[in-house]
Amino acid sequence: MWTPVFWLILLAGCVAGGFAWRDWNRFGEAPLHGGTAAVLDIPQGSSFAAILRQIRSAGLSDESDLYWRALAQRMGVANRLQAGEYAVPAGSSPRELLQRLADGDVIKHRFTIVEGWTFRQLRSELANAADIRQSVTTLSDAEIMRKLGAAADHAEGQFLPETYTWTRGDSDLDILARAYKAMRRALDEVWAQRSAELPLDTPYQALILASIVERETGKAEERPAIAGVFARRLKLGMKLQTDPSVIYGLGASYDGNLRRRDLDTDTPYNSYTRTGLPPTPIALPGLAALKAAVRPAPGDALYFVARGDGSHEFSANLEAHNRAVARYQLRRGSP
């Protein structure tokens, strides 16, 4: 025979259990503490207990481990929580946070390689980028290329300018690897679409020409015309006479002023003293420059000069070109 005391204890237990059940359900859907957006950084190899410590350290919750473990078990994510850097929007619930960690929905940062950068500029920007893990700062360009599995040692021009996403833990070499593979794909694709009369023998020569086109104009619509001038000069055996190539050959000695003696001093990159393409690219060309290099615009222009507004005037002969130079009062003629 059950005593009244037993029934009272049983009733109290049922009431307490009911309250606990409701409180646990409230916990799963209630907003986390703080009321503002937060960032949660979960290191690699973190246990469930370590993840809970990170949640508490971020000021997001002070609920018991039992509640968190029970919710994770109910959701089926207890063994699927992933390391990484997570954004926790204001008003997020424990359920939403656990799902985000299970999905690996980490913060994605962006790094943009700008068209026309040199590889030296790219390395500098990567070295100064916050939170990107540094792994190549002490390596030479050739050593970096070997780490990327490249056949060539020269890195210039080999990385496609565009915006790349990265997550915490990624290294500078990871980003370089993506940009290198992207350039390989882009160059293969445009080379397959090259003009039948293109005066270039290899994709690498197209990369060199594209880099010159990239440095000569920032206007995408002008790049085929610029490429056309250089393609016709290559066919005729004329010197390219492009200042950006000379400047590249000067390296660190270039002080911002291109002088007559610079144009007269022979280097492998001096297109005023040598015919043909320079030995390597002189910058990182974008996709528009690559396309222009393999499909240059037809015409008879052999010269162009900057108008001063970012555009160029094209001429078919030296006399017309000299008139254009005089009209726009340039310090130096272009090709």
PDB file of C-alpha atoms in Angstrom, residues 169 174 286:
ATOM      1  CA  GLY A 169      43.810  28.666 -40.955  1.00  0.00           C
ATOM      2  CA  ASP A 174      46.876  28.183 -50.199  1.00  0.00           C
ATOM      3  CA  GLY A 286      43.406  39.615 -65.965  1.00  0.00           C
TER       4      GLY A 286
END
